[in-house]
Amino acid sequence: MGLVVAVTGAGSGLGRALAVRLAADGTRLLLVGRRAERLLRTREDCLADGGKPGDIVTLPVDLAEPGAAAAVRDAAVAAFDGLDALVNNAAQARFGPLDDTDVDTFVRLLRVDLVAPAALIRCVAPLLRRSRGTVVNVGSIGGLLAVPGRSYYGAAKAGLHHLTRSLARELAPEIRVNAVLPGAVDTEMYDDLGIDDDAVARLRAEMVRTTPLGRMGRPEDVVPWIVMLLGPDATWMTGSLLVVDGGRSC
Ligand SMILES: NC(=O)c1ccc[n+]([C@@H]2O[C@H](COP(=O)([O-])OP(=O)(O)OC[C@H]3O[C@@H](n4cnc5c(N)ncnc54)[C@H](OP(=O)(O)O)[C@@H]3O)[C@@H](O)[C@H]2O)c1
């Protein structure tokens, strides 16, 4: 019987690619995100790639809402009687200069990108203790680099990195907590940054120009490292921030 893994933000981008890869390996999956139809599409992709219908469960929920973390825990217990791993992948990105970006935007960003992962870890920790499980947080090199116009997103991700390292110590030895820090990956995130289309086009060009390996990443460039952290090769890793960015942050 495969591992039971909850993946947030499973309806698109990295989360969807991760789910499909894990389903092909026989993992039982709880797919979490806001938009039900996106999650169902991911589920179809998982089934097409070898997943069994009873092993792939969807949970549409807004992780910024109160009670969302408990809903994820309860769904994992109801469907699979436990959990082996949580991948905190869901996030919102909002770019823009400080003067143009109100503080409510920052509060919303923090709720989704930092508070929700913390609440989820707290809520499923008893299940992960029982399974000697693991958490993988999807951070960002945006939490390492200081870039004008990206301070809110960068601060939220830097907070997630700190949470990863702190909880790695606090929850050891029962639960391992690591993070993967992608560079620029070509996903739907670029369709919803809160900036206009010209600015997005300039941003994409900048990402390619400043990435030593000469292109934006694809979800498939990042997924193997999340899979590695979930698996048996990483049993002596905790508190690691694994950068996968085509060299952009070096
Ligand atoms: N793409 C990049 O260049 C890049 C770089 C570094 C790090 N990352 C990180 O990689 C992770 C995946 O991003 P991605 O690039 O794959 O972008 P994406 O396709 O936009 O995926 C983000 C996912 O999060 C979900 N989500 C957002 N807000 C949510 C909420 N309140 N409740 C539940 N689910 C929510 C979205 O689904 P719904 O809208 O349906 O909820 C979506 O499926 C994120 O943590 C992102 O910060 C991405």
PDB file of C-alpha atoms and ligand atoms in Angstrom:
ATOM      1  CA  MET A   1       0.000   0.000   0.000  1.00  0.00           C
ATOM      2  CA  GLY A   2       1.443   3.416  -1.027  1.00  0.00           C
ATOM      3  CA  LEU A   3       2.013   6.470   1.137  1.00  0.00           C
ATOM      4  CA  VAL A   4      -0.873   8.828   1.887  1.00  0.00           C
ATOM      5  CA  VAL A   5       0.044  12.385   0.853  1.00  0.00           C
ATOM      6  CA  ALA A   6      -1.987  15.609   1.037  1.00  0.00           C
ATOM      7  CA  VAL A   7      -1.003  18.103  -1.669  1.00  0.00           C
ATOM      8  CA  THR A   8      -2.341  21.656  -1.457  1.00  0.00           C
ATOM      9  CA  GLY A   9      -2.682  23.718  -4.604  1.00  0.00           C
ATOM     10  CA  ALA A  10      -3.133  20.467  -6.538  1.00  0.00           C
ATOM     11  CA  GLY A  11      -5.337  21.987  -9.234  1.00  0.00           C
ATOM     12  CA  SER A  12      -2.558  23.552 -11.302  1.00  0.00           C
ATOM     13  CA  GLY A  13       1.162  24.053 -11.863  1.00  0.00           C
ATOM     14  CA  LEU A  14       3.601  22.308  -9.544  1.00  0.00           C
ATOM     15  CA  GLY A  15       0.860  20.779  -7.405  1.00  0.00           C
ATOM     16  CA  ARG A  16      -0.827  19.103 -10.348  1.00  0.00           C
ATOM     17  CA  ALA A  17       2.459  17.793 -11.789  1.00  0.00           C
ATOM     18  CA  LEU A  18       3.438  16.459  -8.356  1.00  0.00           C
ATOM     19  CA  ALA A  19       0.092  14.719  -7.886  1.00  0.00           C
ATOM     20  CA  VAL A  20       0.307  12.992 -11.266  1.00  0.00           C
ATOM     21  CA  ARG A  21       3.860  11.819 -10.566  1.00  0.00           C
ATOM     22  CA  LEU A  22       2.924  10.521  -7.097  1.00  0.00           C
ATOM     23  CA  ALA A  23      -0.207   8.743  -8.372  1.00  0.00           C
ATOM     24  CA  ALA A  24       1.909   6.914 -10.951  1.00  0.00           C
ATOM     25  CA  ASP A  25       4.079   5.670  -8.055  1.00  0.00           C
ATOM     26  CA  GLY A  26       1.020   4.254  -6.219  1.00  0.00           C
ATOM     27  CA  THR A  27       0.631   7.096  -3.695  1.00  0.00           C
ATOM     28  CA  ARG A  28      -2.815   7.674  -2.201  1.00  0.00           C
ATOM     29  CA  LEU A  29      -3.637  11.351  -2.539  1.00  0.00           C
ATOM     30  CA  LEU A  30      -5.737  14.046  -0.946  1.00  0.00           C
ATOM     31  CA  LEU A  31      -5.866  16.859  -3.508  1.00  0.00           C
ATOM     32  CA  VAL A  32      -6.620  20.264  -1.951  1.00  0.00           C
ATOM     33  CA  GLY A  33      -7.352  23.618  -3.598  1.00  0.00           C
ATOM     34  CA  ARG A  34     -10.137  26.159  -4.023  1.00  0.00           C
ATOM     35  CA  ARG A  35     -11.497  25.305  -7.460  1.00  0.00           C
ATOM     36  CA  ALA A  36     -13.276  21.947  -7.506  1.00  0.00           C
ATOM     37  CA  GLU A  37     -13.156  21.575 -11.304  1.00  0.00           C
ATOM     38  CA  ARG A  38      -9.376  22.028 -11.341  1.00  0.00           C
ATOM     39  CA  LEU A  39      -8.954  19.365  -8.684  1.00  0.00           C
ATOM     40  CA  LEU A  40     -11.193  16.974 -10.619  1.00  0.00           C
ATOM     41  CA  ARG A  41      -9.077  17.563 -13.721  1.00  0.00           C
ATOM     42  CA  THR A  42      -5.943  16.693 -11.735  1.00  0.00           C
ATOM     43  CA  ARG A  43      -7.730  13.594 -10.425  1.00  0.00           C
ATOM     44  CA  GLU A  44      -8.526  12.528 -14.007  1.00  0.00           C
ATOM     45  CA  ASP A  45      -4.846  12.983 -14.925  1.00  0.00           C
ATOM     46  CA  CYS A  46      -3.838  10.895 -11.894  1.00  0.00           C
ATOM     47  CA  LEU A  47      -6.236   8.110 -12.871  1.00  0.00           C
ATOM     48  CA  ALA A  48      -4.992   8.196 -16.461  1.00  0.00           C
ATOM     49  CA  ASP A  49      -1.467   7.765 -15.091  1.00  0.00           C
ATOM     50  CA  GLY A  50      -2.265   4.657 -13.065  1.00  0.00           C
ATOM     51  CA  GLY A  51      -3.965   5.947  -9.904  1.00  0.00           C
ATOM     52  CA  LYS A  52      -6.901   3.914  -8.543  1.00  0.00           C
ATOM     53  CA  PRO A  53     -10.244   5.764  -8.143  1.00  0.00           C
ATOM     54  CA  GLY A  54     -10.528   5.118  -4.372  1.00  0.00           C
ATOM     55  CA  ASP A  55      -6.962   6.342  -3.857  1.00  0.00           C
ATOM     56  CA  ILE A  56      -7.393   9.869  -5.239  1.00  0.00           C
ATOM     57  CA  VAL A  57      -9.673  12.145  -3.208  1.00  0.00           C
ATOM     58  CA  THR A  58     -10.361  15.837  -3.808  1.00  0.00           C
ATOM     59  CA  LEU A  59     -11.157  18.502  -1.206  1.00  0.00           C
ATOM     60  CA  PRO A  60     -12.155  21.940  -2.498  1.00  0.00           C
ATOM     61  CA  VAL A  61     -11.468  24.432   0.281  1.00  0.00           C
ATOM     62  CA  ASP A  62     -10.111  27.955   0.682  1.00  0.00           C
ATOM     63  CA  LEU A  63      -7.117  27.465   2.952  1.00  0.00           C
ATOM     64  CA  ALA A  64      -7.344  31.072   4.138  1.00  0.00           C
ATOM     65  CA  GLU A  65     -10.704  30.382   5.783  1.00  0.00           C
ATOM     66  CA  PRO A  66     -11.047  29.321   9.430  1.00  0.00           C
ATOM     67  CA  GLY A  67     -11.570  25.590   9.808  1.00  0.00           C
ATOM     68  CA  ALA A  68      -9.788  24.722   6.538  1.00  0.00           C
ATOM     69  CA  ALA A  69      -6.883  22.915   8.226  1.00  0.00           C
ATOM     70  CA  ALA A  70      -9.269  20.786  10.278  1.00  0.00           C
ATOM     71  CA  ALA A  71     -11.206  19.965   7.111  1.00  0.00           C
ATOM     72  CA  VAL A  72      -7.996  18.672   5.490  1.00  0.00           C
ATOM     73  CA  ARG A  73      -7.152  16.543   8.538  1.00  0.00           C
ATOM     74  CA  ASP A  74     -10.699  15.157   8.736  1.00  0.00           C
ATOM     75  CA  ALA A  75     -10.739  14.336   5.021  1.00  0.00           C
ATOM     76  CA  ALA A  76      -7.431  12.444   5.336  1.00  0.00           C
ATOM     77  CA  VAL A  77      -8.760  10.437   8.279  1.00  0.00           C
ATOM     78  CA  ALA A  78     -12.100   9.730   6.588  1.00  0.00           C
ATOM     79  CA  ALA A  79     -10.559   8.615   3.291  1.00  0.00           C
ATOM     80  CA  PHE A  80      -7.316   6.971   4.388  1.00  0.00           C
ATOM     81  CA  ASP A  81      -7.381   6.700   8.197  1.00  0.00           C
ATOM     82  CA  GLY A  82      -4.202   8.784   8.470  1.00  0.00           C
ATOM     83  CA  LEU A  83      -1.514  10.709   6.654  1.00  0.00           C
ATOM     84  CA  ASP A  84       2.141  10.107   5.814  1.00  0.00           C
ATOM     85  CA  ALA A  85       3.012  13.468   4.309  1.00  0.00           C
ATOM     86  CA  LEU A  86       1.778  17.007   3.786  1.00  0.00           C
ATOM     87  CA  VAL A  87       2.976  19.118   0.857  1.00  0.00           C
ATOM     88  CA  ASN A  88       2.226  22.780   1.540  1.00  0.00           C
ATOM     89  CA  ASN A  89       2.292  23.931  -2.079  1.00  0.00           C
ATOM     90  CA  ALA A  90      -0.710  26.281  -2.390  1.00  0.00           C
ATOM     91  CA  ALA A  91       0.183  29.961  -2.518  1.00  0.00           C
ATOM     92  CA  GLN A  92      -0.777  33.293  -3.930  1.00  0.00           C
ATOM     93  CA  ALA A  93       1.758  35.675  -5.459  1.00  0.00           C
ATOM     94  CA  ARG A  94       1.202  39.428  -5.548  1.00  0.00           C
ATOM     95  CA  PHE A  95       3.854  41.679  -7.063  1.00  0.00           C
ATOM     96  CA  GLY A  96       3.924  45.471  -7.139  1.00  0.00           C
ATOM     97  CA  PRO A  97       5.643  48.455  -5.540  1.00  0.00           C
ATOM     98  CA  LEU A  98       4.880  49.208  -1.896  1.00  0.00           C
ATOM     99  CA  ASP A  99       3.035  52.432  -2.733  1.00  0.00           C
ATOM    100  CA  ASP A 100       0.620  50.586  -5.051  1.00  0.00           C
ATOM    101  CA  THR A 101      -0.052  47.573  -2.864  1.00  0.00           C
ATOM    102  CA  ASP A 102      -2.279  47.957   0.158  1.00  0.00           C
ATOM    103  CA  VAL A 103      -1.715  46.245   3.465  1.00  0.00           C
ATOM    104  CA  ASP A 104      -4.894  44.148   3.128  1.00  0.00           C
ATOM    105  CA  THR A 105      -3.199  42.468   0.157  1.00  0.00           C
ATOM    106  CA  PHE A 106      -0.274  41.590   2.409  1.00  0.00           C
ATOM    107  CA  VAL A 107      -2.592  40.214   5.107  1.00  0.00           C
ATOM    108  CA  ARG A 108      -4.357  37.986   2.544  1.00  0.00           C
ATOM    109  CA  LEU A 109      -0.993  36.834   1.156  1.00  0.00           C
ATOM    110  CA  LEU A 110       0.267  35.956   4.626  1.00  0.00           C
ATOM    111  CA  ARG A 111      -2.928  34.016   5.365  1.00  0.00           C
ATOM    112  CA  VAL A 112      -2.531  31.829   2.281  1.00  0.00           C
ATOM    113  CA  ASP A 113       1.266  31.569   2.019  1.00  0.00           C
ATOM    114  CA  LEU A 114       2.308  31.408   5.679  1.00  0.00           C
ATOM    115  CA  VAL A 115      -0.544  31.084   8.193  1.00  0.00           C
ATOM    116  CA  ALA A 116      -2.348  28.314   6.277  1.00  0.00           C
ATOM    117  CA  PRO A 117       0.772  26.093   6.019  1.00  0.00           C
ATOM    118  CA  ALA A 118       1.440  26.608   9.736  1.00  0.00           C
ATOM    119  CA  ALA A 119      -2.175  25.796  10.623  1.00  0.00           C
ATOM    120  CA  LEU A 120      -2.083  22.688   8.444  1.00  0.00           C
ATOM    121  CA  ILE A 121       1.134  21.389   9.987  1.00  0.00           C
ATOM    122  CA  ARG A 122      -0.268  21.996  13.474  1.00  0.00           C
ATOM    123  CA  CYS A 123      -3.515  20.251  12.651  1.00  0.00           C
ATOM    124  CA  VAL A 124      -2.049  17.127  11.012  1.00  0.00           C
ATOM    125  CA  ALA A 125       0.955  16.795  13.356  1.00  0.00           C
ATOM    126  CA  PRO A 126      -0.743  14.076  15.458  1.00  0.00           C
ATOM    127  CA  LEU A 127      -1.329  12.032  12.288  1.00  0.00           C
ATOM    128  CA  LEU A 128       2.252  12.564  11.116  1.00  0.00           C
ATOM    129  CA  ARG A 129       3.655  11.618  14.531  1.00  0.00           C
ATOM    130  CA  ARG A 130       1.757   8.350  14.286  1.00  0.00           C
ATOM    131  CA  SER A 131       3.155   7.611  10.811  1.00  0.00           C
ATOM    132  CA  ARG A 132       6.603   9.180  11.463  1.00  0.00           C
ATOM    133  CA  GLY A 133       5.703  11.317   8.521  1.00  0.00           C
ATOM    134  CA  THR A 134       7.055  14.339   6.743  1.00  0.00           C
ATOM    135  CA  VAL A 135       6.211  17.854   5.604  1.00  0.00           C
ATOM    136  CA  VAL A 136       7.482  19.525   2.438  1.00  0.00           C
ATOM    137  CA  ASN A 137       6.841  23.248   2.173  1.00  0.00           C
ATOM    138  CA  VAL A 138       7.115  24.875  -1.236  1.00  0.00           C
ATOM    139  CA  GLY A 139       9.007  28.087  -0.599  1.00  0.00           C
ATOM    140  CA  SER A 140      10.662  30.277  -3.207  1.00  0.00           C
ATOM    141  CA  ILE A 141      13.985  31.898  -3.980  1.00  0.00           C
ATOM    142  CA  GLY A 142      11.785  35.011  -3.730  1.00  0.00           C
ATOM    143  CA  GLY A 143      12.172  34.477   0.016  1.00  0.00           C
ATOM    144  CA  LEU A 144      15.981  34.703  -0.332  1.00  0.00           C
ATOM    145  CA  LEU A 145      16.424  37.522  -2.863  1.00  0.00           C
ATOM    146  CA  ALA A 146      15.623  41.150  -2.055  1.00  0.00           C
ATOM    147  CA  VAL A 147      13.809  42.469  -5.142  1.00  0.00           C
ATOM    148  CA  PRO A 148      11.983  45.816  -5.307  1.00  0.00           C
ATOM    149  CA  GLY A 149       8.285  45.283  -5.961  1.00  0.00           C
ATOM    150  CA  ARG A 150       8.232  41.765  -4.571  1.00  0.00           C
ATOM    151  CA  SER A 151       8.571  42.468  -0.853  1.00  0.00           C
ATOM    152  CA  TYR A 152       5.218  41.047   0.323  1.00  0.00           C
ATOM    153  CA  TYR A 153       5.611  37.735  -1.488  1.00  0.00           C
ATOM    154  CA  GLY A 154       9.293  37.525  -0.502  1.00  0.00           C
ATOM    155  CA  ALA A 155       8.512  38.207   3.154  1.00  0.00           C
ATOM    156  CA  ALA A 156       5.767  35.561   3.207  1.00  0.00           C
ATOM    157  CA  LYS A 157       8.097  32.970   1.667  1.00  0.00           C
ATOM    158  CA  ALA A 158      10.996  33.952   3.974  1.00  0.00           C
ATOM    159  CA  GLY A 159       8.579  33.348   6.845  1.00  0.00           C
ATOM    160  CA  LEU A 160       7.761  29.917   5.440  1.00  0.00           C
ATOM    161  CA  HIS A 161      11.469  29.093   5.232  1.00  0.00           C
ATOM    162  CA  HIS A 162      11.934  30.068   8.867  1.00  0.00           C
ATOM    163  CA  LEU A 163       8.869  28.041   9.860  1.00  0.00           C
ATOM    164  CA  THR A 164      10.423  25.060   8.056  1.00  0.00           C
ATOM    165  CA  ARG A 165      13.681  25.270   9.983  1.00  0.00           C
ATOM    166  CA  SER A 166      12.088  26.003  13.356  1.00  0.00           C
ATOM    167  CA  LEU A 167       9.528  23.215  13.113  1.00  0.00           C
ATOM    168  CA  ALA A 168      12.164  20.790  11.831  1.00  0.00           C
ATOM    169  CA  ARG A 169      13.826  21.120  15.244  1.00  0.00           C
ATOM    170  CA  GLU A 170      10.615  21.259  17.224  1.00  0.00           C
ATOM    171  CA  LEU A 171       8.942  18.238  15.616  1.00  0.00           C
ATOM    172  CA  ALA A 172      12.038  15.999  15.356  1.00  0.00           C
ATOM    173  CA  PRO A 173      12.606  13.124  15.506  1.00  0.00           C
ATOM    174  CA  GLU A 174       9.049  11.992  14.682  1.00  0.00           C
ATOM    175  CA  ILE A 175       8.304  14.424  11.835  1.00  0.00           C
ATOM    176  CA  ARG A 176      10.752  15.704   9.215  1.00  0.00           C
ATOM    177  CA  VAL A 177      10.130  19.206   7.819  1.00  0.00           C
ATOM    178  CA  ASN A 178      11.910  20.419   4.673  1.00  0.00           C
ATOM    179  CA  ALA A 179      11.315  22.947   1.915  1.00  0.00           C
ATOM    180  CA  VAL A 180      11.939  23.152  -1.801  1.00  0.00           C
ATOM    181  CA  LEU A 181      12.714  26.653  -3.081  1.00  0.00           C
ATOM    182  CA  PRO A 182      11.972  26.901  -6.813  1.00  0.00           C
ATOM    183  CA  GLY A 183      13.199  29.665  -9.075  1.00  0.00           C
ATOM    184  CA  ALA A 184      11.013  30.960 -11.908  1.00  0.00           C
ATOM    185  CA  VAL A 185       8.776  28.111 -13.103  1.00  0.00           C
ATOM    186  CA  ASP A 186       6.379  28.545 -16.018  1.00  0.00           C
ATOM    187  CA  THR A 187       2.954  28.028 -14.406  1.00  0.00           C
ATOM    188  CA  GLU A 188      -0.397  29.772 -14.081  1.00  0.00           C
ATOM    189  CA  MET A 189       1.057  31.804 -11.228  1.00  0.00           C
ATOM    190  CA  TYR A 190       2.168  34.297 -13.882  1.00  0.00           C
ATOM    191  CA  ASP A 191      -1.472  34.836 -14.941  1.00  0.00           C
ATOM    192  CA  ASP A 192      -2.459  36.151 -11.506  1.00  0.00           C
ATOM    193  CA  LEU A 193       0.237  38.404 -10.079  1.00  0.00           C
ATOM    194  CA  GLY A 194      -1.846  41.552  -9.776  1.00  0.00           C
ATOM    195  CA  ILE A 195       0.176  43.339 -12.497  1.00  0.00           C
ATOM    196  CA  ASP A 196      -0.721  44.125 -16.126  1.00  0.00           C
ATOM    197  CA  ASP A 197       0.100  41.926 -19.139  1.00  0.00           C
ATOM    198  CA  ASP A 198       3.041  44.081 -20.294  1.00  0.00           C
ATOM    199  CA  ALA A 199       4.597  43.884 -16.836  1.00  0.00           C
ATOM    200  CA  VAL A 200       4.128  40.092 -16.859  1.00  0.00           C
ATOM    201  CA  ALA A 201       5.834  39.848 -20.267  1.00  0.00           C
ATOM    202  CA  ARG A 202       8.749  41.961 -18.975  1.00  0.00           C
ATOM    203  CA  LEU A 203       8.920  39.808 -15.849  1.00  0.00           C
ATOM    204  CA  ARG A 204       9.074  36.581 -17.856  1.00  0.00           C
ATOM    205  CA  ALA A 205      11.879  38.023 -20.018  1.00  0.00           C
ATOM    206  CA  GLU A 206      13.752  39.110 -16.888  1.00  0.00           C
ATOM    207  CA  MET A 207      13.383  35.627 -15.377  1.00  0.00           C
ATOM    208  CA  VAL A 208      14.956  34.025 -18.465  1.00  0.00           C
ATOM    209  CA  ARG A 209      17.737  36.645 -18.663  1.00  0.00           C
ATOM    210  CA  THR A 210      18.689  36.273 -14.984  1.00  0.00           C
ATOM    211  CA  THR A 211      18.598  32.469 -14.897  1.00  0.00           C
ATOM    212  CA  PRO A 212      22.086  31.099 -15.706  1.00  0.00           C
ATOM    213  CA  LEU A 213      20.635  27.931 -17.252  1.00  0.00           C
ATOM    214  CA  GLY A 214      18.870  30.172 -19.761  1.00  0.00           C
ATOM    215  CA  ARG A 215      15.194  29.323 -19.386  1.00  0.00           C
ATOM    216  CA  MET A 216      12.307  29.307 -16.939  1.00  0.00           C
ATOM    217  CA  GLY A 217      11.782  26.022 -15.163  1.00  0.00           C
ATOM    218  CA  ARG A 218       9.041  23.513 -15.879  1.00  0.00           C
ATOM    219  CA  PRO A 219       7.076  21.851 -13.076  1.00  0.00           C
ATOM    220  CA  GLU A 220       8.880  18.608 -13.999  1.00  0.00           C
ATOM    221  CA  ASP A 221      12.207  20.275 -13.067  1.00  0.00           C
ATOM    222  CA  VAL A 222      11.053  20.754  -9.475  1.00  0.00           C
ATOM    223  CA  VAL A 223       8.760  17.789  -8.793  1.00  0.00           C
ATOM    224  CA  PRO A 224      11.553  15.148  -8.456  1.00  0.00           C
ATOM    225  CA  TRP A 225      13.092  17.060  -5.547  1.00  0.00           C
ATOM    226  CA  ILE A 226       9.778  17.156  -3.681  1.00  0.00           C
ATOM    227  CA  VAL A 227       9.378  13.441  -4.354  1.00  0.00           C
ATOM    228  CA  MET A 228      12.898  12.848  -3.061  1.00  0.00           C
ATOM    229  CA  LEU A 229      12.149  14.696   0.201  1.00  0.00           C
ATOM    230  CA  LEU A 230       9.003  12.593   0.651  1.00  0.00           C
ATOM    231  CA  GLY A 231      10.825   9.321   0.116  1.00  0.00           C
ATOM    232  CA  PRO A 232      13.268   6.937   1.802  1.00  0.00           C
ATOM    233  CA  ASP A 233      16.421   8.663   0.504  1.00  0.00           C
ATOM    234  CA  ALA A 234      15.662  11.690   2.704  1.00  0.00           C
ATOM    235  CA  THR A 235      15.206  10.033   6.089  1.00  0.00           C
ATOM    236  CA  TRP A 236      18.237  11.905   7.460  1.00  0.00           C
ATOM    237  CA  MET A 237      17.122  15.286   6.077  1.00  0.00           C
ATOM    238  CA  THR A 238      15.181  17.823   8.074  1.00  0.00           C
ATOM    239  CA  GLY A 239      15.280  21.619   8.161  1.00  0.00           C
ATOM    240  CA  SER A 240      16.736  21.706   4.628  1.00  0.00           C
ATOM    241  CA  LEU A 241      15.899  24.473   2.170  1.00  0.00           C
ATOM    242  CA  LEU A 242      16.537  22.875  -1.208  1.00  0.00           C
ATOM    243  CA  VAL A 243      17.053  25.453  -3.964  1.00  0.00           C
ATOM    244  CA  VAL A 244      15.987  24.334  -7.483  1.00  0.00           C
ATOM    245  CA  ASP A 245      16.270  27.458  -9.614  1.00  0.00           C
ATOM    246  CA  GLY A 246      18.440  27.031 -12.722  1.00  0.00           C
ATOM    247  CA  GLY A 247      21.129  28.950 -10.837  1.00  0.00           C
ATOM    248  CA  ARG A 248      19.144  32.166 -10.511  1.00  0.00           C
ATOM    249  CA  SER A 249      19.922  32.784  -6.834  1.00  0.00           C
ATOM    250  CA  CYS A 250      23.650  32.000  -6.957  1.00  0.00           C
TER     251      CYS A 250
HETATM  252  N1  LIG B   1       5.865  29.498 -10.586  1.00  0.00           N
HETATM  253  C1  LIG B   1       6.947  30.024 -10.040  1.00  0.00           C
HETATM  254  O1  LIG B   1       7.742  30.735 -10.693  1.00  0.00           O
HETATM  255  C2  LIG B   1       7.256  29.753  -8.604  1.00  0.00           C
HETATM  256  C3  LIG B   1       8.513  30.131  -8.114  1.00  0.00           C
HETATM  257  C4  LIG B   1       8.825  29.885  -6.795  1.00  0.00           C
HETATM  258  C5  LIG B   1       7.918  29.271  -5.966  1.00  0.00           C
HETATM  259  N2  LIG B   1       6.684  28.924  -6.465  1.00  0.00           N
HETATM  260  C6  LIG B   1       5.741  28.310  -5.536  1.00  0.00           C
HETATM  261  O2  LIG B   1       5.283  27.089  -6.074  1.00  0.00           O
HETATM  262  C7  LIG B   1       4.002  26.789  -5.513  1.00  0.00           C
HETATM  263  C8  LIG B   1       3.038  26.378  -6.619  1.00  0.00           C
HETATM  264  O3  LIG B   1       2.830  27.495  -7.462  1.00  0.00           O
HETATM  265  P1  LIG B   1       2.605  27.350  -9.029  1.00  0.00           P
HETATM  266  O4  LIG B   1       3.728  28.023  -9.682  1.00  0.00           O
HETATM  267  O5  LIG B   1       2.318  25.953  -9.369  1.00  0.00           O
HETATM  268  O6  LIG B   1       1.341  28.306  -9.249  1.00  0.00           O
HETATM  269  P2  LIG B   1      -0.193  28.001  -9.447  1.00  0.00           P
HETATM  270  O7  LIG B   1      -0.396  27.156 -10.650  1.00  0.00           O
HETATM  271  O8  LIG B   1      -0.844  29.319  -9.398  1.00  0.00           O
HETATM  272  O9  LIG B   1      -0.580  27.136  -8.170  1.00  0.00           O
HETATM  273  C9  LIG B   1      -0.997  27.677  -6.941  1.00  0.00           C
HETATM  274  C10 LIG B   1      -2.117  26.807  -6.423  1.00  0.00           C
HETATM  275  O10 LIG B   1      -2.509  27.259  -5.115  1.00  0.00           O
HETATM  276  C11 LIG B   1      -3.931  27.187  -5.032  1.00  0.00           C
HETATM  277  N3  LIG B   1      -4.399  28.185  -4.063  1.00  0.00           N
HETATM  278  C12 LIG B   1      -4.165  29.516  -4.091  1.00  0.00           C
HETATM  279  N4  LIG B   1      -4.790  30.115  -3.073  1.00  0.00           N
HETATM  280  C13 LIG B   1      -5.426  29.131  -2.379  1.00  0.00           C
HETATM  281  C14 LIG B   1      -6.249  29.128  -1.229  1.00  0.00           C
HETATM  282  N5  LIG B   1      -6.572  30.240  -0.587  1.00  0.00           N
HETATM  283  N6  LIG B   1      -6.747  27.944  -0.798  1.00  0.00           N
HETATM  284  C15 LIG B   1      -6.464  26.792  -1.458  1.00  0.00           C
HETATM  285  N7  LIG B   1      -5.671  26.744  -2.537  1.00  0.00           N
HETATM  286  C16 LIG B   1      -5.161  27.901  -3.002  1.00  0.00           C
HETATM  287  C17 LIG B   1      -4.417  27.492  -6.445  1.00  0.00           C
HETATM  288  O11 LIG B   1      -5.650  26.868  -6.769  1.00  0.00           O
HETATM  289  P3  LIG B   1      -7.055  27.613  -6.619  1.00  0.00           P
HETATM  290  O12 LIG B   1      -6.863  28.979  -7.166  1.00  0.00           O
HETATM  291  O13 LIG B   1      -8.056  26.781  -7.309  1.00  0.00           O
HETATM  292  O14 LIG B   1      -7.256  27.594  -5.138  1.00  0.00           O
HETATM  293  C18 LIG B   1      -3.330  26.868  -7.320  1.00  0.00           C
HETATM  294  O15 LIG B   1      -3.685  25.541  -7.701  1.00  0.00           O
HETATM  295  C19 LIG B   1       3.579  28.041  -4.741  1.00  0.00           C
HETATM  296  O16 LIG B   1       3.885  27.863  -3.372  1.00  0.00           O
HETATM  297  C20 LIG B   1       4.475  29.122  -5.324  1.00  0.00           C
HETATM  298  O17 LIG B   1       4.675  30.188  -4.443  1.00  0.00           O
HETATM  299  C21 LIG B   1       6.332  29.141  -7.758  1.00  0.00           C
END
